[in-house]
């Protein structure tokens, strides 16, 4: 049963801030401290004296956690107020604000392709050289940087990460004498053993297009190669049969293995939804589920007593090759032109204090991105934690694919007709069309 810890407000305890590595930051802290103490005016500041930070926050399930963090921060920084603005459609809302030239002071966003586009547009502060980077797992920052940046800047900080692997029922595995597979052959052998015992190895949920991207990410991010998307972007509108890299050339094995995994799903999986899968898995109708740790909460809501764990997709015959596909669930940025940079930096520094960060991660069933994060107490994450701590992580491939490319429906169609050549050619064609439009726009045509 998973840990149900919620964020614990440490307002009764003192947080020791880290030492800053630059004179500029020291001066900023001094000025902010003087503001908080009323030293500039000779009196304790009231609401009218406080600097108010606009904190754009995309994660609805984290509103209460951030409320607690903000209360603690304000208690320690009486000259600063933080207004949390949580919105239901963050991607649209942040773009609307940018068009109106109303960039928030501090911004939380999902580390996705949308973030990468905004970063490349130069709307975020540059954290290059900031000592706070020394506190963050460098493998996490590699994932953030791969999404996109403005002129090789560091435009956001990874706050908490998820994990995309295979969820499994520990009791079923134990009853069948199956150990966690660490090679592709072991995974297939486990599926064969489960099937022979009359147990569905996987519960498929292909009726929801986004769900088929989960195993695609788990397989493709490891098999496609770290340089695939940079090389693909370099090809631009030339992607196709004769290009150095393409989906058709580099992702054939990924689609072959994806088809194999779904061949072990229950009958009728093309018509089953994400909610169907969570309920069925919670009720023991399959041994595994091709979903990441975001599915833990709904699974446990359906069956609090289920013993569930997770493992990365073992894509090769060498266990040393395994990487956990992990996305930056929450990335923290600062608006490039905020008039309250010193105060915004103080708030971000507070967010990344280990006690605050670890407590938030535990509450959200995520991984803390702290370089020296404490062991995660959530038993459902126990098998995934070592990969994260060792930096054996890589990012989602669908975060590298423009939203205008209908990745989910393309994969759905592939699972229906099993025509991988057609699916891969379609992806190449869609990429080529996007690249052509982008090149045309940049050239002024």
Coordinates of N, CA, C and O in Angstrom, one line a residue, residues 222-315:
X222 N 14.5 4.4 -25.0 CA 15.8 3.6 -24.8 C 16.3 3.1 -26.1 O 17.5 3.0 -26.3
X223 N 15.4 2.7 -27.0 CA 15.9 2.0 -28.3 C 16.2 3.1 -29.4 O 17.1 2.8 -30.2
X224 N 15.6 4.2 -29.3 CA 15.8 5.2 -30.4 C 17.1 5.9 -30.4 O 17.6 6.4 -31.4
X225 N 17.8 6.0 -29.3 CA 19.1 6.6 -29.2 C 19.0 8.1 -28.7 O 18.0 8.8 -29.0
X226 N 19.9 8.5 -27.9 CA 19.9 9.8 -27.3 C 20.0 10.9 -28.3 O 19.5 12.0 -28.1
X227 N 20.6 10.7 -29.5 CA 20.8 11.7 -30.5 C 19.8 11.7 -31.5 O 19.9 12.5 -32.5
X228 N 18.8 10.9 -31.4 CA 17.8 10.7 -32.5 C 17.1 12.1 -32.8 O 17.0 12.5 -33.9
X229 N 16.5 12.7 -31.8 CA 15.7 13.9 -32.0 C 16.6 15.1 -32.4 O 16.2 15.9 -33.3
X230 N 17.7 15.3 -31.8 CA 18.6 16.4 -32.3 C 19.0 16.2 -33.8 O 19.0 17.1 -34.6
X231 N 19.3 14.9 -34.1 CA 19.6 14.6 -35.5 C 18.4 14.8 -36.5 O 18.5 15.2 -37.6
X232 N 17.2 14.4 -35.9 CA 16.0 14.5 -36.7 C 15.7 16.0 -37.0 O 15.3 16.4 -38.1
X233 N 15.9 16.8 -36.0 CA 15.6 18.3 -36.1 C 16.6 18.9 -37.1 O 16.3 19.8 -37.9
X234 N 17.8 18.3 -37.1 CA 18.8 18.8 -38.1 C 18.5 18.4 -39.5 O 18.8 19.2 -40.5
X235 N 17.8 17.3 -39.7 CA 17.3 16.9 -41.0 C 16.2 17.8 -41.5 O 16.1 18.1 -42.7
X236 N 15.4 18.4 -40.6 CA 14.3 19.3 -41.0 C 13.4 18.7 -41.9 O 12.9 17.6 -41.8
X237 N 13.1 19.4 -43.0 CA 12.1 19.0 -44.0 C 12.7 17.9 -44.9 O 11.9 17.4 -45.8
X238 N 13.9 17.5 -44.7 CA 14.5 16.4 -45.5 C 14.3 15.0 -45.0 O 14.8 14.0 -45.6
X239 N 13.5 14.9 -43.9 CA 13.3 13.6 -43.3 C 12.5 12.7 -44.2 O 11.5 13.1 -44.8
X240 N 13.1 11.5 -44.4 CA 12.4 10.6 -45.3 C 13.3 9.4 -45.6 O 14.2 9.1 -44.9
X241 N 13.0 8.6 -46.6 CA 13.7 7.4 -46.9 C 15.2 7.5 -47.1 O 16.0 6.6 -46.8
X242 N 15.6 8.7 -47.6 CA 17.0 8.9 -47.9 C 17.8 9.7 -46.8 O 19.0 10.0 -47.0
X243 N 17.1 10.1 -45.8 CA 17.7 10.9 -44.7 C 18.6 10.0 -43.8 O 18.3 8.8 -43.7
X244 N 19.5 10.6 -43.1 CA 20.4 9.8 -42.2 C 19.6 9.2 -41.1 O 20.0 8.1 -40.7
X245 N 18.7 9.9 -40.6 CA 17.8 9.4 -39.5 C 16.3 9.6 -39.9 O 16.0 10.6 -40.6
X246 N 15.5 8.7 -39.4 CA 14.0 8.9 -39.6 C 13.3 7.9 -38.7 O 14.0 7.0 -38.1
X247 N 12.1 8.1 -38.5 CA 11.3 7.1 -37.7 C 11.3 5.7 -38.4 O 11.5 4.7 -37.7
X248 N 11.2 5.7 -39.7 CA 11.2 4.4 -40.4 C 12.6 3.7 -40.2 O 12.6 2.5 -40.1
X249 N 13.7 4.4 -40.1 CA 15.0 3.8 -40.0 C 15.3 3.4 -38.5 O 15.9 2.4 -38.2
X250 N 14.9 4.3 -37.6 CA 15.3 4.2 -36.2 C 14.3 3.6 -35.2 O 14.7 3.3 -34.1
X251 N 13.0 3.5 -35.6 CA 12.0 3.1 -34.7 C 11.3 1.9 -35.1 O 10.2 1.5 -34.5
X252 N 11.8 1.1 -36.0 CA 11.2 -0.1 -36.4 C 11.2 -1.1 -35.3 O 10.2 -1.8 -35.0
X253 N 12.3 -1.3 -34.5 CA 12.4 -2.2 -33.4 C 11.4 -1.8 -32.3 O 10.8 -2.6 -31.7
X254 N 11.3 -0.5 -32.1 CA 10.4 0.0 -31.0 C 8.9 -0.4 -31.3 O 8.2 -0.9 -30.5
X255 N 8.5 -0.3 -32.6 CA 7.1 -0.6 -32.9 C 6.9 -2.1 -32.9 O 5.9 -2.6 -32.6
X256 N 8.0 -2.9 -33.3 CA 7.9 -4.3 -33.3 C 7.7 -4.8 -31.8 O 6.8 -5.7 -31.6
X257 N 8.5 -4.3 -30.9 CA 8.3 -4.7 -29.5 C 7.0 -4.2 -28.9 O 6.4 -4.9 -28.1
X258 N 6.5 -3.0 -29.3 CA 5.2 -2.5 -28.9 C 4.1 -3.5 -29.3 O 3.3 -3.8 -28.5
X259 N 4.2 -3.9 -30.5 CA 3.1 -4.9 -31.0 C 3.2 -6.2 -30.2 O 2.2 -6.7 -29.8
X260 N 4.4 -6.6 -29.9 CA 4.6 -7.8 -29.1 C 3.9 -7.7 -27.7 O 3.2 -8.6 -27.2
X261 N 4.2 -6.6 -27.0 CA 3.6 -6.4 -25.7 C 2.1 -6.4 -25.7 O 1.4 -7.0 -24.9
X262 N 1.5 -5.7 -26.7 CA 0.0 -5.7 -26.8 C -0.6 -7.0 -27.2 O -1.7 -7.3 -27.0
X263 N 0.3 -7.9 -27.8 CA -0.3 -9.2 -28.1 C -0.5 -10.0 -26.8 O -1.2 -11.0 -26.9
X264 N 0.0 -9.6 -25.7 CA -0.2 -10.2 -24.4 C -1.3 -9.5 -23.6 O -1.5 -9.8 -22.4
X265 N -2.0 -8.5 -24.2 CA -3.1 -7.8 -23.5 C -4.4 -8.6 -23.7 O -4.5 -9.6 -24.5
X266 N -5.4 -8.3 -22.9 CA -6.6 -9.0 -22.9 C -7.4 -8.7 -24.2 O -7.1 -7.8 -24.9
X267 N -8.3 -9.6 -24.5 CA -9.2 -9.4 -25.6 C -10.0 -8.1 -25.5 O -10.4 -7.8 -24.4
X268 N -10.1 -7.4 -26.6 CA -10.9 -6.2 -26.6 C -10.2 -5.0 -26.1 O -10.8 -4.0 -25.8
X269 N -8.9 -5.0 -26.0 CA -8.2 -3.9 -25.4 C -8.3 -2.6 -26.2 O -8.1 -1.5 -25.6
X270 N -8.6 -2.7 -27.4 CA -8.8 -1.5 -28.3 C -10.0 -0.7 -27.8 O -10.0 0.5 -28.1
X271 N -10.9 -1.3 -27.1 CA -12.1 -0.6 -26.7 C -12.1 -0.2 -25.2 O -13.1 0.2 -24.6
X272 N -10.9 -0.4 -24.5 CA -10.9 -0.2 -23.1 C -10.1 1.1 -22.8 O -9.1 1.5 -23.4
X273 N -10.6 1.9 -21.8 CA -10.1 3.2 -21.4 C -9.1 3.1 -20.3 O -8.9 2.1 -19.6
X274 N -8.5 4.3 -20.0 CA -7.6 4.4 -18.9 C -8.2 4.0 -17.6 O -7.7 3.3 -16.8
X275 N -9.5 4.5 -17.4 CA -10.2 4.2 -16.1 C -10.5 2.7 -16.1 O -10.4 2.1 -15.0
X276 N -10.9 2.1 -17.2 CA -11.1 0.7 -17.2 C -9.9 -0.1 -16.8 O -10.0 -1.0 -16.0
X277 N -8.7 0.3 -17.3 CA -7.5 -0.3 -16.9 C -7.1 -0.2 -15.5 O -6.7 -1.2 -14.9
X278 N -7.3 1.0 -14.9 CA -6.9 1.2 -13.5 C -7.8 0.3 -12.6 O -7.3 -0.3 -11.7
X279 N -9.1 0.2 -12.9 CA -10.0 -0.6 -12.1 C -9.7 -2.0 -12.3 O -9.7 -2.8 -11.3
X280 N -9.5 -2.5 -13.5 CA -9.3 -3.9 -13.8 C -8.0 -4.4 -13.1 O -7.9 -5.4 -12.5
X281 N -6.9 -3.6 -13.2 CA -5.7 -3.9 -12.6 C -5.8 -3.9 -11.1 O -5.3 -4.8 -10.4
X282 N -6.5 -3.0 -10.5 CA -6.8 -2.9 -9.1 C -7.5 -4.2 -8.6 O -7.3 -4.6 -7.5
X283 N -8.4 -4.7 -9.5 CA -9.2 -5.9 -9.1 C -8.4 -7.2 -9.4 O -9.0 -8.3 -9.3
X284 N -7.2 -7.1 -9.9 CA -6.4 -8.3 -10.1 C -6.7 -9.0 -11.5 O -6.4 -10.2 -11.6
X285 N -7.3 -8.3 -12.4 CA -7.6 -8.8 -13.7 C -6.4 -8.9 -14.7 O -6.5 -9.5 -15.8
X286 N -5.3 -8.4 -14.3 CA -4.1 -8.5 -15.1 C -2.9 -8.4 -14.1 O -3.0 -7.9 -13.0
X287 N -1.8 -9.0 -14.6 CA -0.6 -8.9 -13.7 C 0.2 -7.6 -13.9 O 0.9 -7.2 -12.9
X288 N 0.0 -7.0 -15.0 CA 0.8 -5.8 -15.3 C 0.0 -4.7 -16.0 O -1.1 -5.1 -16.6
X289 N 0.4 -3.5 -15.9 CA -0.3 -2.4 -16.6 C 0.8 -1.5 -17.2 O 1.8 -1.1 -16.5
X290 N 0.6 -1.2 -18.5 CA 1.6 -0.3 -19.2 C 1.3 1.1 -18.9 O 1.0 1.9 -19.8
X291 N 1.5 1.6 -17.6 CA 1.3 2.9 -17.2 C 2.4 3.4 -16.3 O 3.0 2.5 -15.6
X292 N 2.6 4.7 -16.1 CA 3.6 5.2 -15.2 C 3.0 5.4 -13.8 O 1.9 5.0 -13.5
X293 N 3.8 6.0 -13.0 CA 3.4 6.1 -11.6 C 2.3 7.0 -11.3 O 1.7 7.0 -10.2
X294 N 1.9 7.8 -12.3 CA 0.7 8.7 -12.2 C -0.6 7.8 -12.0 O -1.6 8.3 -11.5
X295 N -0.5 6.5 -12.4 CA -1.7 5.7 -12.3 C -1.9 5.1 -10.9 O -2.9 4.5 -10.6
X296 N -0.8 5.3 -10.0 CA -0.9 4.7 -8.7 C -2.1 5.2 -7.9 O -2.8 4.4 -7.2
X297 N -2.3 6.5 -7.9 CA -3.4 7.0 -7.0 C -4.8 6.5 -7.4 O -5.5 6.0 -6.5
X298 N -5.1 6.5 -8.7 CA -6.5 5.9 -9.0 C -6.5 4.4 -8.8 O -7.6 3.8 -8.4
X299 N -5.4 3.7 -9.0 CA -5.4 2.2 -8.7 C -5.6 2.0 -7.2 O -6.5 1.1 -6.8
X300 N -4.9 2.7 -6.4 CA -5.1 2.5 -4.9 C -6.4 3.0 -4.4 O -7.0 2.6 -3.4
X301 N -7.0 4.0 -5.1 CA -8.4 4.5 -4.8 C -9.4 3.3 -5.0 O -10.3 3.2 -4.3
X302 N -9.1 2.5 -6.0 CA -10.0 1.4 -6.3 C -9.8 0.2 -5.4 O -10.7 -0.5 -5.1
X303 N -8.5 0.1 -5.0 CA -8.2 -1.1 -4.1 C -7.0 -0.7 -3.2 O -5.8 -0.9 -3.6
X304 N -7.3 -0.1 -2.0 CA -6.2 0.3 -1.2 C -5.3 -0.8 -0.7 O -4.2 -0.5 -0.2
X305 N -5.7 -2.1 -0.8 CA -4.9 -3.2 -0.3 C -4.0 -3.8 -1.3 O -3.2 -4.7 -1.0
X306 N -4.1 -3.4 -2.6 CA -3.2 -4.0 -3.6 C -1.8 -3.7 -3.3 O -1.4 -2.6 -2.9
X307 N -0.9 -4.7 -3.6 CA 0.5 -4.5 -3.4 C 1.1 -4.3 -4.8 O 1.2 -5.3 -5.6
X308 N 1.4 -3.1 -5.2 CA 1.8 -2.8 -6.5 C 3.2 -2.2 -6.5 O 3.6 -1.5 -5.6
X309 N 4.0 -2.6 -7.5 CA 5.3 -2.0 -7.7 C 5.5 -1.6 -9.2 O 4.6 -1.7 -10.0
X310 N 6.7 -1.3 -9.5 CA 7.0 -0.9 -10.9 C 8.4 -1.2 -11.3 O 9.3 -1.4 -10.4
X311 N 8.6 -1.4 -12.6 CA 10.0 -1.6 -13.1 C 10.1 -1.0 -14.5 O 9.1 -0.8 -15.2
X312 N 11.3 -0.5 -14.9 CA 11.5 0.0 -16.2 C 11.3 -1.0 -17.3 O 11.5 -2.2 -17.0
X313 N 11.0 -0.6 -18.5 CA 10.9 -1.5 -19.6 C 12.3 -2.1 -19.9 O 13.2 -1.4 -20.2
X314 N 12.5 -3.4 -19.8 CA 13.8 -4.1 -20.1 C 13.9 -4.3 -21.6 O 13.4 -5.3 -22.1
X315 N 14.5 -3.5 -22.3 CA 14.4 -3.5 -23.8 C 15.4 -4.4 -24.5 O 15.3 -4.7 -25.7

